[in-house]
PDB file of C-alpha atoms in Angstrom:
ATOM      1  CA  MET A  20      34.503  78.668 215.905  1.00  0.00           C
ATOM      2  CA  VAL A  21      33.210  77.577 212.485  1.00  0.00           C
ATOM      3  CA  THR A  22      35.553  77.907 209.500  1.00  0.00           C
ATOM      4  CA  ARG A  23      34.620  77.573 205.902  1.00  0.00           C
ATOM      5  CA  ALA A  24      31.696  75.257 206.538  1.00  0.00           C
ATOM      6  CA  ARG A  25      29.075  74.891 203.701  1.00  0.00           C
ATOM      7  CA  THR A  26      25.772  73.635 205.029  1.00  0.00           C
ATOM      8  CA  GLN A  27      22.171  73.181 204.034  1.00  0.00           C
ATOM      9  CA  TYR A  28      21.248  72.968 207.698  1.00  0.00           C
ATOM     10  CA  TYR A  29      23.211  73.592 210.703  1.00  0.00           C
ATOM     11  CA  ARG A  30      22.317  74.157 214.541  1.00  0.00           C
ATOM     12  CA  SER A  31      24.565  74.641 217.504  1.00  0.00           C
ATOM     13  CA  ARG A  32      23.657  75.177 221.125  1.00  0.00           C
ATOM     14  CA  TYR A  33      27.187  74.945 222.300  1.00  0.00           C
ATOM     15  CA  ARG A  34      28.396  77.507 224.948  1.00  0.00           C
ATOM     16  CA  ALA A  35      31.783  75.800 225.096  1.00  0.00           C
ATOM     17  CA  PHE A  36      34.163  75.171 222.192  1.00  0.00           C
ATOM     18  CA  THR A  37      33.302  73.968 218.829  1.00  0.00           C
ATOM     19  CA  GLU A  38      35.734  73.980 216.027  1.00  0.00           C
ATOM     20  CA  TRP A  39      35.320  72.734 212.298  1.00  0.00           C
ATOM     21  CA  GLY A  40      38.258  72.180 210.043  1.00  0.00           C
ATOM     22  CA  ALA A  41      38.762  74.094 206.793  1.00  0.00           C
ATOM     23  CA  GLY A  42      36.627  72.806 203.802  1.00  0.00           C
ATOM     24  CA  ALA A  43      33.989  71.003 205.843  1.00  0.00           C
ATOM     25  CA  CYS A  44      30.872  70.433 203.919  1.00  0.00           C
ATOM     26  CA  VAL A  45      27.419  69.439 205.356  1.00  0.00           C
ATOM     27  CA  HIS A  46      24.615  68.223 203.088  1.00  0.00           C
ATOM     28  CA  GLY A  47      21.519  67.762 205.254  1.00  0.00           C
ATOM     29  CA  PRO A  48      20.851  68.448 208.934  1.00  0.00           C
ATOM     30  CA  LEU A  49      23.614  68.704 211.487  1.00  0.00           C
ATOM     31  CA  ARG A  50      22.957  69.416 215.186  1.00  0.00           C
ATOM     32  CA  LEU A  51      25.467  70.075 217.969  1.00  0.00           C
ATOM     33  CA  ARG A  52      24.508  70.359 221.634  1.00  0.00           C
ATOM     34  CA  GLY A  53      26.868  70.992 224.419  1.00  0.00           C
ATOM     35  CA  PRO A  54      28.517  71.729 226.703  1.00  0.00           C
ATOM     36  CA  GLY A  55      31.683  70.211 225.419  1.00  0.00           C
ATOM     37  CA  ARG A  56      34.379  70.359 222.952  1.00  0.00           C
ATOM     38  CA  ILE A  57      34.156  69.207 219.291  1.00  0.00           C
ATOM     39  CA  VAL A  58      36.818  69.285 216.674  1.00  0.00           C
ATOM     40  CA  VAL A  59      36.132  68.169 213.186  1.00  0.00           C
ATOM     41  CA  GLY A  60      39.182  67.705 210.905  1.00  0.00           C
ATOM     42  CA  ALA A  61      39.855  69.489 207.716  1.00  0.00           C
ATOM     43  CA  GLY A  62      38.146  68.261 204.588  1.00  0.00           C
ATOM     44  CA  THR A  63      35.401  66.306 206.532  1.00  0.00           C
ATOM     45  CA  VAL A  64      32.205  65.891 204.488  1.00  0.00           C
ATOM     46  CA  PHE A  65      28.952  64.960 206.324  1.00  0.00           C
ATOM     47  CA  GLY A  66      26.696  63.321 203.806  1.00  0.00           C
ATOM     48  CA  PRO A  67      22.778  63.484 203.441  1.00  0.00           C
ATOM     49  CA  GLY A  68      20.875  63.077 206.524  1.00  0.00           C
ATOM     50  CA  SER A  69      23.826  63.524 209.005  1.00  0.00           C
ATOM     51  CA  GLY A  70      22.685  63.181 212.466  1.00  0.00           C
ATOM     52  CA  SER A  71      23.552  65.125 215.697  1.00  0.00           C
ATOM     53  CA  ILE A  72      26.802  65.202 217.745  1.00  0.00           C
ATOM     54  CA  HIS A  73      26.284  65.702 221.458  1.00  0.00           C
ATOM     55  CA  ALA A  74      29.208  66.020 223.883  1.00  0.00           C
ATOM     56  CA  ALA A  75      27.793  66.144 227.323  1.00  0.00           C
ATOM     57  CA  GLY A  76      30.017  66.993 230.214  1.00  0.00           C
ATOM     58  CA  PRO A  77      33.834  67.246 229.944  1.00  0.00           C
ATOM     59  CA  GLY A  78      34.066  64.977 226.890  1.00  0.00           C
ATOM     60  CA  THR A  79      35.792  65.695 223.665  1.00  0.00           C
ATOM     61  CA  VAL A  80      34.732  64.508 220.198  1.00  0.00           C
ATOM     62  CA  ARG A  81      37.417  64.591 217.614  1.00  0.00           C
ATOM     63  CA  ILE A  82      36.865  63.477 213.985  1.00  0.00           C
ATOM     64  CA  GLY A  83      40.023  63.159 212.012  1.00  0.00           C
ATOM     65  CA  ALA A  84      40.903  65.059 208.773  1.00  0.00           C
ATOM     66  CA  GLY A  85      39.756  63.745 205.495  1.00  0.00           C
ATOM     67  CA  CYS A  86      36.761  61.796 206.844  1.00  0.00           C
ATOM     68  CA  HIS A  87      33.568  61.263 204.748  1.00  0.00           C
ATOM     69  CA  LEU A  88      30.749  60.454 206.976  1.00  0.00           C
ATOM     70  CA  ASN A  89      27.101  59.708 206.243  1.00  0.00           C
ATOM     71  CA  HIS A  90      24.605  59.578 209.123  1.00  0.00           C
ATOM     72  CA  VAL A  91      26.470  60.358 212.312  1.00  0.00           C
ATOM     73  CA  ASP A  92      25.136  60.028 215.916  1.00  0.00           C
ATOM     74  CA  ILE A  93      27.735  60.671 218.682  1.00  0.00           C
ATOM     75  CA  ALA A  94      26.948  61.281 222.314  1.00  0.00           C
ATOM     76  CA  ALA A  95      29.961  61.324 224.610  1.00  0.00           C
ATOM     77  CA  SER A  96      30.513  62.220 228.261  1.00  0.00           C
ATOM     78  CA  ASP A  97      34.095  61.142 227.581  1.00  0.00           C
ATOM     79  CA  ASN A  98      36.698  61.387 224.698  1.00  0.00           C
ATOM     80  CA  VAL A  99      35.861  60.015 221.276  1.00  0.00           C
ATOM     81  CA  THR A 100      38.534  60.100 218.571  1.00  0.00           C
ATOM     82  CA  ILE A 101      38.105  58.981 215.006  1.00  0.00           C
ATOM     83  CA  GLY A 102      41.316  58.727 213.014  1.00  0.00           C
ATOM     84  CA  ASN A 103      42.106  60.392 209.704  1.00  0.00           C
ATOM     85  CA  GLY A 104      40.761  58.923 206.505  1.00  0.00           C
ATOM     86  CA  VAL A 105      37.667  57.254 208.045  1.00  0.00           C
ATOM     87  CA  GLN A 106      34.842  56.798 205.604  1.00  0.00           C
ATOM     88  CA  VAL A 107      31.373  55.967 206.933  1.00  0.00           C
ATOM     89  CA  ARG A 108      28.817  55.578 204.185  1.00  0.00           C
ATOM     90  CA  ASP A 109      25.663  55.110 206.152  1.00  0.00           C
ATOM     91  CA  ARG A 110      25.676  55.081 210.053  1.00  0.00           C
ATOM     92  CA  LEU A 111      28.121  55.638 212.787  1.00  0.00           C
ATOM     93  CA  ARG A 112      26.844  55.777 216.318  1.00  0.00           C
ATOM     94  CA  ILE A 113      29.082  56.119 219.393  1.00  0.00           C
ATOM     95  CA  ALA A 114      27.668  56.610 222.865  1.00  0.00           C
ATOM     96  CA  GLY A 115      28.726  55.997 226.490  1.00  0.00           C
ATOM     97  CA  ALA A 116      31.165  57.208 229.134  1.00  0.00           C
ATOM     98  CA  GLY A 117      34.446  55.998 227.957  1.00  0.00           C
ATOM     99  CA  ARG A 118      37.360  56.611 225.499  1.00  0.00           C
ATOM    100  CA  VAL A 119      36.706  55.335 222.025  1.00  0.00           C
ATOM    101  CA  THR A 120      39.450  55.336 219.392  1.00  0.00           C
ATOM    102  CA  LEU A 121      39.102  54.327 215.799  1.00  0.00           C
ATOM    103  CA  GLY A 122      42.386  54.133 213.838  1.00  0.00           C
ATOM    104  CA  ASP A 123      43.437  55.778 210.610  1.00  0.00           C
ATOM    105  CA  GLY A 124      42.108  54.585 207.268  1.00  0.00           C
ATOM    106  CA  CYS A 125      38.998  52.756 208.458  1.00  0.00           C
ATOM    107  CA  ASP A 126      36.300  52.037 205.974  1.00  0.00           C
ATOM    108  CA  ILE A 127      32.865  51.419 207.860  1.00  0.00           C
ATOM    109  CA  ALA A 128      29.429  50.878 206.551  1.00  0.00           C
ATOM    110  CA  SER A 129      27.616  50.576 209.754  1.00  0.00           C
ATOM    111  CA  LEU A 130      29.196  50.837 213.265  1.00  0.00           C
ATOM    112  CA  GLU A 131      27.478  51.172 216.671  1.00  0.00           C
ATOM    113  CA  ILE A 132      29.623  51.430 219.843  1.00  0.00           C
ATOM    114  CA  VAL A 133      28.142  51.688 223.344  1.00  0.00           C
ATOM    115  CA  ALA A 134      31.057  51.782 225.686  1.00  0.00           C
ATOM    116  CA  THR A 135      31.687  52.345 229.454  1.00  0.00           C
ATOM    117  CA  GLY A 136      35.312  51.553 228.947  1.00  0.00           C
ATOM    118  CA  ASP A 137      38.072  51.757 226.404  1.00  0.00           C
ATOM    119  CA  VAL A 138      37.445  50.724 222.808  1.00  0.00           C
ATOM    120  CA  THR A 139      40.167  50.535 220.337  1.00  0.00           C
ATOM    121  CA  ILE A 140      40.048  49.692 216.678  1.00  0.00           C
ATOM    122  CA  GLY A 141      43.345  49.426 214.694  1.00  0.00           C
ATOM    123  CA  ASP A 142      44.345  51.079 211.478  1.00  0.00           C
ATOM    124  CA  GLY A 143      42.755  49.911 208.343  1.00  0.00           C
ATOM    125  CA  THR A 144      39.908  48.065 209.896  1.00  0.00           C
ATOM    126  CA  LYS A 145      36.892  47.468 207.615  1.00  0.00           C
ATOM    127  CA  VAL A 146      33.298  46.857 208.904  1.00  0.00           C
ATOM    128  CA  VAL A 147      31.470  45.698 205.864  1.00  0.00           C
ATOM    129  CA  GLU A 148      27.929  45.646 207.395  1.00  0.00           C
ATOM    130  CA  HIS A 149      27.319  45.945 210.969  1.00  0.00           C
ATOM    131  CA  ALA A 150      29.324  45.985 214.144  1.00  0.00           C
ATOM    132  CA  ARG A 151      28.054  46.599 217.587  1.00  0.00           C
ATOM    133  CA  LEU A 152      30.430  47.102 220.525  1.00  0.00           C
ATOM    134  CA  GLN A 153      29.185  47.365 223.976  1.00  0.00           C
ATOM    135  CA  GLY A 154      32.054  46.997 226.263  1.00  0.00           C
ATOM    136  CA  GLY A 155      32.350  47.304 230.035  1.00  0.00           C
ATOM    137  CA  ASP A 156      36.043  47.067 230.043  1.00  0.00           C
ATOM    138  CA  HIS A 157      38.555  47.047 227.222  1.00  0.00           C
ATOM    139  CA  ILE A 158      37.885  46.142 223.614  1.00  0.00           C
ATOM    140  CA  THR A 159      40.785  45.930 221.032  1.00  0.00           C
ATOM    141  CA  ILE A 160      40.324  45.127 217.254  1.00  0.00           C
ATOM    142  CA  GLY A 161      43.574  44.531 215.303  1.00  0.00           C
ATOM    143  CA  GLU A 162      44.552  45.967 211.979  1.00  0.00           C
ATOM    144  CA  SER A 163      43.034  44.939 208.722  1.00  0.00           C
ATOM    145  CA  CYS A 164      40.074  43.139 209.999  1.00  0.00           C
ATOM    146  CA  LYS A 165      37.085  42.625 207.765  1.00  0.00           C
ATOM    147  CA  VAL A 166      33.750  42.313 209.543  1.00  0.00           C
ATOM    148  CA  ASN A 167      30.363  41.426 208.212  1.00  0.00           C
ATOM    149  CA  GLU A 168      28.443  41.375 211.568  1.00  0.00           C
ATOM    150  CA  LEU A 169      30.018  41.738 214.974  1.00  0.00           C
ATOM    151  CA  ASP A 170      28.215  42.045 218.282  1.00  0.00           C
ATOM    152  CA  ILE A 171      30.198  42.615 221.552  1.00  0.00           C
ATOM    153  CA  SER A 172      28.268  42.960 224.712  1.00  0.00           C
ATOM    154  CA  ALA A 173      31.006  41.695 227.141  1.00  0.00           C
ATOM    155  CA  ALA A 174      31.830  43.109 230.517  1.00  0.00           C
ATOM    156  CA  GLY A 175      35.409  41.823 230.347  1.00  0.00           C
ATOM    157  CA  ASP A 176      38.464  42.309 228.044  1.00  0.00           C
ATOM    158  CA  VAL A 177      37.981  41.478 224.385  1.00  0.00           C
ATOM    159  CA  SER A 178      41.020  41.267 222.058  1.00  0.00           C
ATOM    160  CA  ILE A 179      40.606  40.492 218.372  1.00  0.00           C
ATOM    161  CA  GLY A 180      43.832  40.020 216.418  1.00  0.00           C
ATOM    162  CA  SER A 181      44.896  41.392 213.049  1.00  0.00           C
ATOM    163  CA  ALA A 182      43.413  40.327 209.735  1.00  0.00           C
ATOM    164  CA  VAL A 183      40.488  38.601 211.251  1.00  0.00           C
ATOM    165  CA  ARG A 184      37.543  37.801 208.808  1.00  0.00           C
ATOM    166  CA  VAL A 185      33.902  37.691 210.151  1.00  0.00           C
ATOM    167  CA  ARG A 186      32.028  36.559 207.073  1.00  0.00           C
ATOM    168  CA  SER A 187      28.833  35.893 208.908  1.00  0.00           C
ATOM    169  CA  LYS A 188      27.980  36.807 212.538  1.00  0.00           C
ATOM    170  CA  LEU A 189      30.243  36.822 215.653  1.00  0.00           C
ATOM    171  CA  TYR A 190      28.720  37.458 219.195  1.00  0.00           C
ATOM    172  CA  ILE A 191      31.036  37.934 222.140  1.00  0.00           C
ATOM    173  CA  GLY A 192      29.581  38.296 225.523  1.00  0.00           C
ATOM    174  CA  GLY A 193      29.923  37.416 229.345  1.00  0.00           C
ATOM    175  CA  LYS A 194      31.908  38.609 232.332  1.00  0.00           C
ATOM    176  CA  GLY A 195      35.308  37.172 231.443  1.00  0.00           C
ATOM    177  CA  ARG A 196      37.994  37.560 228.862  1.00  0.00           C
ATOM    178  CA  VAL A 197      37.823  36.637 225.124  1.00  0.00           C
ATOM    179  CA  VAL A 198      40.938  36.541 222.986  1.00  0.00           C
ATOM    180  CA  ILE A 199      40.957  35.786 219.223  1.00  0.00           C
ATOM    181  CA  GLY A 200      44.208  35.153 217.421  1.00  0.00           C
ATOM    182  CA  ASP A 201      45.515  36.718 214.153  1.00  0.00           C
ATOM    183  CA  ARG A 202      44.076  35.664 210.770  1.00  0.00           C
ATOM    184  CA  CYS A 203      41.122  33.709 212.085  1.00  0.00           C
ATOM    185  CA  VAL A 204      37.975  33.313 209.798  1.00  0.00           C
ATOM    186  CA  PHE A 205      34.466  32.957 211.092  1.00  0.00           C
ATOM    187  CA  GLU A 206      31.835  31.659 208.563  1.00  0.00           C
ATOM    188  CA  LEU A 207      28.411  30.128 208.596  1.00  0.00           C
ATOM    189  CA  ALA A 208      25.194  32.132 208.468  1.00  0.00           C
ATOM    190  CA  SER A 209      23.991  30.987 211.826  1.00  0.00           C
ATOM    191  CA  GLY A 210      27.002  32.595 213.448  1.00  0.00           C
ATOM    192  CA  THR A 211      29.480  31.974 216.299  1.00  0.00           C
ATOM    193  CA  VAL A 212      28.798  32.666 220.001  1.00  0.00           C
ATOM    194  CA  LEU A 213      31.828  33.041 222.461  1.00  0.00           C
ATOM    195  CA  ASN A 214      30.442  33.632 226.000  1.00  0.00           C
ATOM    196  CA  ALA A 215      32.984  33.904 228.858  1.00  0.00           C
ATOM    197  CA  ALA A 216      30.240  33.574 231.435  1.00  0.00           C
ATOM    198  CA  GLU A 217      32.325  34.014 234.548  1.00  0.00           C
ATOM    199  CA  PRO A 218      34.629  36.859 235.475  1.00  0.00           C
ATOM    200  CA  THR A 219      37.586  34.366 236.034  1.00  0.00           C
ATOM    201  CA  ALA A 220      36.955  32.518 232.648  1.00  0.00           C
ATOM    202  CA  THR A 221      38.952  33.052 229.515  1.00  0.00           C
ATOM    203  CA  VAL A 222      37.906  31.909 225.997  1.00  0.00           C
ATOM    204  CA  ARG A 223      40.984  31.862 223.679  1.00  0.00           C
ATOM    205  CA  VAL A 224      40.922  30.953 219.977  1.00  0.00           C
ATOM    206  CA  GLY A 225      44.339  30.564 218.442  1.00  0.00           C
ATOM    207  CA  ALA A 226      45.711  31.985 215.342  1.00  0.00           C
ATOM    208  CA  GLU A 227      44.651  30.996 211.817  1.00  0.00           C
ATOM    209  CA  CYS A 228      41.627  29.060 212.971  1.00  0.00           C
ATOM    210  CA  GLY A 229      38.635  28.341 210.630  1.00  0.00           C
ATOM    211  CA  ILE A 230      35.352  28.557 212.756  1.00  0.00           C
ATOM    212  CA  ASN A 231      32.146  27.386 211.112  1.00  0.00           C
ATOM    213  CA  GLY A 232      29.557  27.886 213.733  1.00  0.00           C
ATOM    214  CA  LEU A 233      31.103  27.426 217.214  1.00  0.00           C
ATOM    215  CA  ASP A 234      28.935  27.823 220.507  1.00  0.00           C
ATOM    216  CA  VAL A 235      30.902  28.268 223.662  1.00  0.00           C
ATOM    217  CA  TYR A 236      29.550  28.716 227.127  1.00  0.00           C
ATOM    218  CA  ALA A 237      32.700  29.104 229.456  1.00  0.00           C
ATOM    219  CA  GLY A 238      32.343  29.051 233.260  1.00  0.00           C
ATOM    220  CA  ASP A 239      35.862  27.919 233.195  1.00  0.00           C
ATOM    221  CA  ASP A 240      38.610  28.410 230.649  1.00  0.00           C
ATOM    222  CA  VAL A 241      38.161  27.249 227.066  1.00  0.00           C
ATOM    223  CA  THR A 242      41.325  27.237 224.923  1.00  0.00           C
ATOM    224  CA  ILE A 243      41.493  26.410 221.220  1.00  0.00           C
ATOM    225  CA  GLY A 244      44.998  26.010 219.695  1.00  0.00           C
ATOM    226  CA  ASP A 245      46.448  27.434 216.540  1.00  0.00           C
ATOM    227  CA  ARG A 246      45.298  26.309 213.008  1.00  0.00           C
ATOM    228  CA  CYS A 247      42.136  24.392 214.273  1.00  0.00           C
ATOM    229  CA  MET A 248      39.215  23.654 212.040  1.00  0.00           C
ATOM    230  CA  VAL A 249      35.958  23.810 213.946  1.00  0.00           C
ATOM    231  CA  GLY A 250      32.480  22.938 212.579  1.00  0.00           C
ATOM    232  CA  GLU A 251      29.167  23.378 214.146  1.00  0.00           C
ATOM    233  CA  CYS A 252      30.506  22.466 217.621  1.00  0.00           C
ATOM    234  CA  SER A 253      29.267  23.071 221.131  1.00  0.00           C
ATOM    235  CA  MET A 254      31.579  23.645 224.110  1.00  0.00           C
ATOM    236  CA  VAL A 255      30.092  23.747 227.612  1.00  0.00           C
ATOM    237  CA  THR A 256      32.266  23.784 230.767  1.00  0.00           C
ATOM    238  CA  THR A 257      29.456  22.991 233.186  1.00  0.00           C
ATOM    239  CA  ASP A 258      26.602  20.633 233.841  1.00  0.00           C
ATOM    240  CA  PHE A 259      24.521  23.548 234.728  1.00  0.00           C
ATOM    241  CA  HIS A 260      22.469  21.484 237.187  1.00  0.00           C
ATOM    242  CA  SER A 261      23.239  18.544 239.432  1.00  0.00           C
ATOM    243  CA  THR A 262      22.404  15.049 238.336  1.00  0.00           C
ATOM    244  CA  ARG A 263      21.354  14.042 241.908  1.00  0.00           C
ATOM    245  CA  ARG A 264      17.559  13.610 242.509  1.00  0.00           C
ATOM    246  CA  ASP A 265      17.814  16.443 245.157  1.00  0.00           C
ATOM    247  CA  ARG A 266      19.372  18.827 242.604  1.00  0.00           C
ATOM    248  CA  TRP A 267      16.891  21.549 243.707  1.00  0.00           C
ATOM    249  CA  ALA A 268      18.627  21.576 247.189  1.00  0.00           C
ATOM    250  CA  GLY A 269      21.598  23.315 245.762  1.00  0.00           C
ATOM    251  CA  GLN A 270      23.903  20.297 245.160  1.00  0.00           C
ATOM    252  CA  ALA A 271      27.327  20.915 243.634  1.00  0.00           C
ATOM    253  CA  VAL A 272      27.562  21.065 239.845  1.00  0.00           C
ATOM    254  CA  LYS A 273      30.328  19.343 237.984  1.00  0.00           C
ATOM    255  CA  ARG A 274      32.549  21.671 235.880  1.00  0.00           C
ATOM    256  CA  GLY A 275      36.008  22.059 234.467  1.00  0.00           C
ATOM    257  CA  PRO A 276      37.997  23.646 231.642  1.00  0.00           C
ATOM    258  CA  ILE A 277      38.128  22.519 228.027  1.00  0.00           C
ATOM    259  CA  THR A 278      41.447  22.492 226.062  1.00  0.00           C
ATOM    260  CA  VAL A 279      41.840  21.853 222.265  1.00  0.00           C
ATOM    261  CA  GLY A 280      45.291  21.400 221.020  1.00  0.00           C
ATOM    262  CA  ALA A 281      46.784  22.780 217.716  1.00  0.00           C
ATOM    263  CA  ASN A 282      45.818  21.531 214.219  1.00  0.00           C
ATOM    264  CA  VAL A 283      42.697  19.814 215.577  1.00  0.00           C
ATOM    265  CA  TRP A 284      39.539  19.237 213.336  1.00  0.00           C
ATOM    266  CA  LEU A 285      36.248  19.192 215.085  1.00  0.00           C
ATOM    267  CA  ALA A 286      33.555  18.102 212.562  1.00  0.00           C
ATOM    268  CA  ASP A 287      29.988  19.251 212.464  1.00  0.00           C
ATOM    269  CA  ARG A 288      27.571  18.526 215.332  1.00  0.00           C
ATOM    270  CA  THR A 289      30.205  17.780 217.906  1.00  0.00           C
ATOM    271  CA  VAL A 290      29.852  18.430 221.578  1.00  0.00           C
ATOM    272  CA  ILE A 291      32.823  18.919 223.947  1.00  0.00           C
ATOM    273  CA  THR A 292      31.973  18.616 227.561  1.00  0.00           C
ATOM    274  CA  LYS A 293      33.461  19.897 230.715  1.00  0.00           C
ATOM    275  CA  ASN A 294      37.032  19.011 231.951  1.00  0.00           C
ATOM    276  CA  VAL A 295      38.192  17.549 228.593  1.00  0.00           C
ATOM    277  CA  SER A 296      41.395  17.850 226.717  1.00  0.00           C
ATOM    278  CA  ILE A 297      42.071  17.067 223.094  1.00  0.00           C
ATOM    279  CA  GLY A 298      45.544  16.496 221.866  1.00  0.00           C
ATOM    280  CA  ASP A 299      47.379  18.106 218.798  1.00  0.00           C
ATOM    281  CA  ASN A 300      46.426  17.027 215.343  1.00  0.00           C
ATOM    282  CA  SER A 301      43.556  14.876 216.384  1.00  0.00           C
ATOM    283  CA  VAL A 302      40.142  14.531 214.494  1.00  0.00           C
ATOM    284  CA  VAL A 303      36.759  14.400 216.095  1.00  0.00           C
ATOM    285  CA  SER A 304      34.240  12.880 213.624  1.00  0.00           C
ATOM    286  CA  ILE A 305      30.888  14.183 212.893  1.00  0.00           C
ATOM    287  CA  GLY A 306      28.204  14.036 215.665  1.00  0.00           C
ATOM    288  CA  THR A 307      30.637  12.938 218.386  1.00  0.00           C
ATOM    289  CA  ILE A 308      30.168  13.692 222.003  1.00  0.00           C
ATOM    290  CA  VAL A 309      33.614  14.033 223.820  1.00  0.00           C
ATOM    291  CA  ARG A 310      33.313  13.128 227.502  1.00  0.00           C
ATOM    292  CA  GLU A 311      36.958  12.223 228.257  1.00  0.00           C
ATOM    293  CA  ASP A 312      40.313  13.269 227.119  1.00  0.00           C
ATOM    294  CA  VAL A 313      41.426  12.460 223.565  1.00  0.00           C
ATOM    295  CA  PRO A 314      45.165  11.810 222.923  1.00  0.00           C
ATOM    296  CA  ALA A 315      47.181  13.527 220.066  1.00  0.00           C
ATOM    297  CA  ASN A 316      47.214  12.129 216.567  1.00  0.00           C
ATOM    298  CA  VAL A 317      44.054  10.011 216.567  1.00  0.00           C
ATOM    299  CA  ILE A 318      40.599   9.985 214.986  1.00  0.00           C
ATOM    300  CA  VAL A 319      37.738   9.555 217.643  1.00  0.00           C
ATOM    301  CA  SER A 320      34.114   8.762 217.173  1.00  0.00           C
ATOM    302  CA  SER A 321      31.419   8.125 219.772  1.00  0.00           C
ATOM    303  CA  HIS A 322      28.854   6.494 217.443  1.00  0.00           C
ATOM    304  CA  HIS A 323      30.343   3.358 216.040  1.00  0.00           C
ATOM    305  CA  GLN A 324      27.778   1.378 213.970  1.00  0.00           C
ATOM    306  CA  ARG A 325      26.487  -1.637 215.784  1.00  0.00           C
ATOM    307  CA  ILE A 326      23.395  -3.722 216.095  1.00  0.00           C
ATOM    308  CA  VAL A 327      21.427  -3.042 219.216  1.00  0.00           C
ATOM    309  CA  LYS A 328      18.357  -5.242 218.649  1.00  0.00           C
ATOM    310  CA  GLU A 329      17.081  -7.908 216.345  1.00  0.00           C
ATOM    311  CA  LEU A 330      13.860  -7.475 214.642  1.00  0.00           C
ATOM    312  CA  PRO A 331      11.194 -10.077 215.422  1.00  0.00           C
ATOM    313  CA  HIS A 332      10.458 -12.751 212.885  1.00  0.00           C
ATOM    314  CA  ASP A 333       7.092 -12.492 211.002  1.00  0.00           C
ATOM    315  CA  PRO A 334       4.498 -14.749 212.423  1.00  0.00           C
TER     316      PRO A 334
END
């Protein structure tokens, strides 16, 4: 059933159920291929060059009322729901076997979701440039987030809190769980990498943190407390290889979790190694390598200036 649709080009191969809401307007190509069910809400406008929607199998594609879409490519073997008032000015691509839900009032410039599990984006979320979500499990993005570039290719749960700002690039991957607290800000052009490498590992970033180029590889848990300031910092929970000479014989590798307390400042070019805890309010100065626990309320540095050698006298 097609109701009051005004199109320049329209093609449908559906033998199942297709329904368009009243007042729909298509400027440019639109292709629908089935079998499957598609419901497009009232008042939806598909802009120039709109792509195809392909619901394969028993899946349902539903685009909420009042949406303004420009360039659409949806292929679903399971449910896809886009809330009311969504505006996509150039590119929305959703594919995969899983339920994908975008909340009402979203404002998206470019979004790509490849999901084999649930993906939920809260009301009012704004994707300024590009977001790519490829989840093997559950991805949740809170309300009022603003994203410049987000790339999620994780096999475990990913939870991003409300009012999170990604002003550069944020990459989330691995088999474990990643949790980002409310009102965090991610900056720096080179981006941030959060990799929960093992299924049992959790990477947790507390609320109201300022992250400026963090790189995490977590075979064990990595926890960053609330209100932390993090510069270009590397956190690694494993040595990767044994330090023994017979490391090729499969010797045990040292590893352990990393815990950073609340209100900690990690300056640029710092490295936090395995099995280390940093207490609340402490500061790790620029270029420091942290190999052992740091108590609360201190400033720590691993590069104190000292003379290591006297130059020889001229002959």
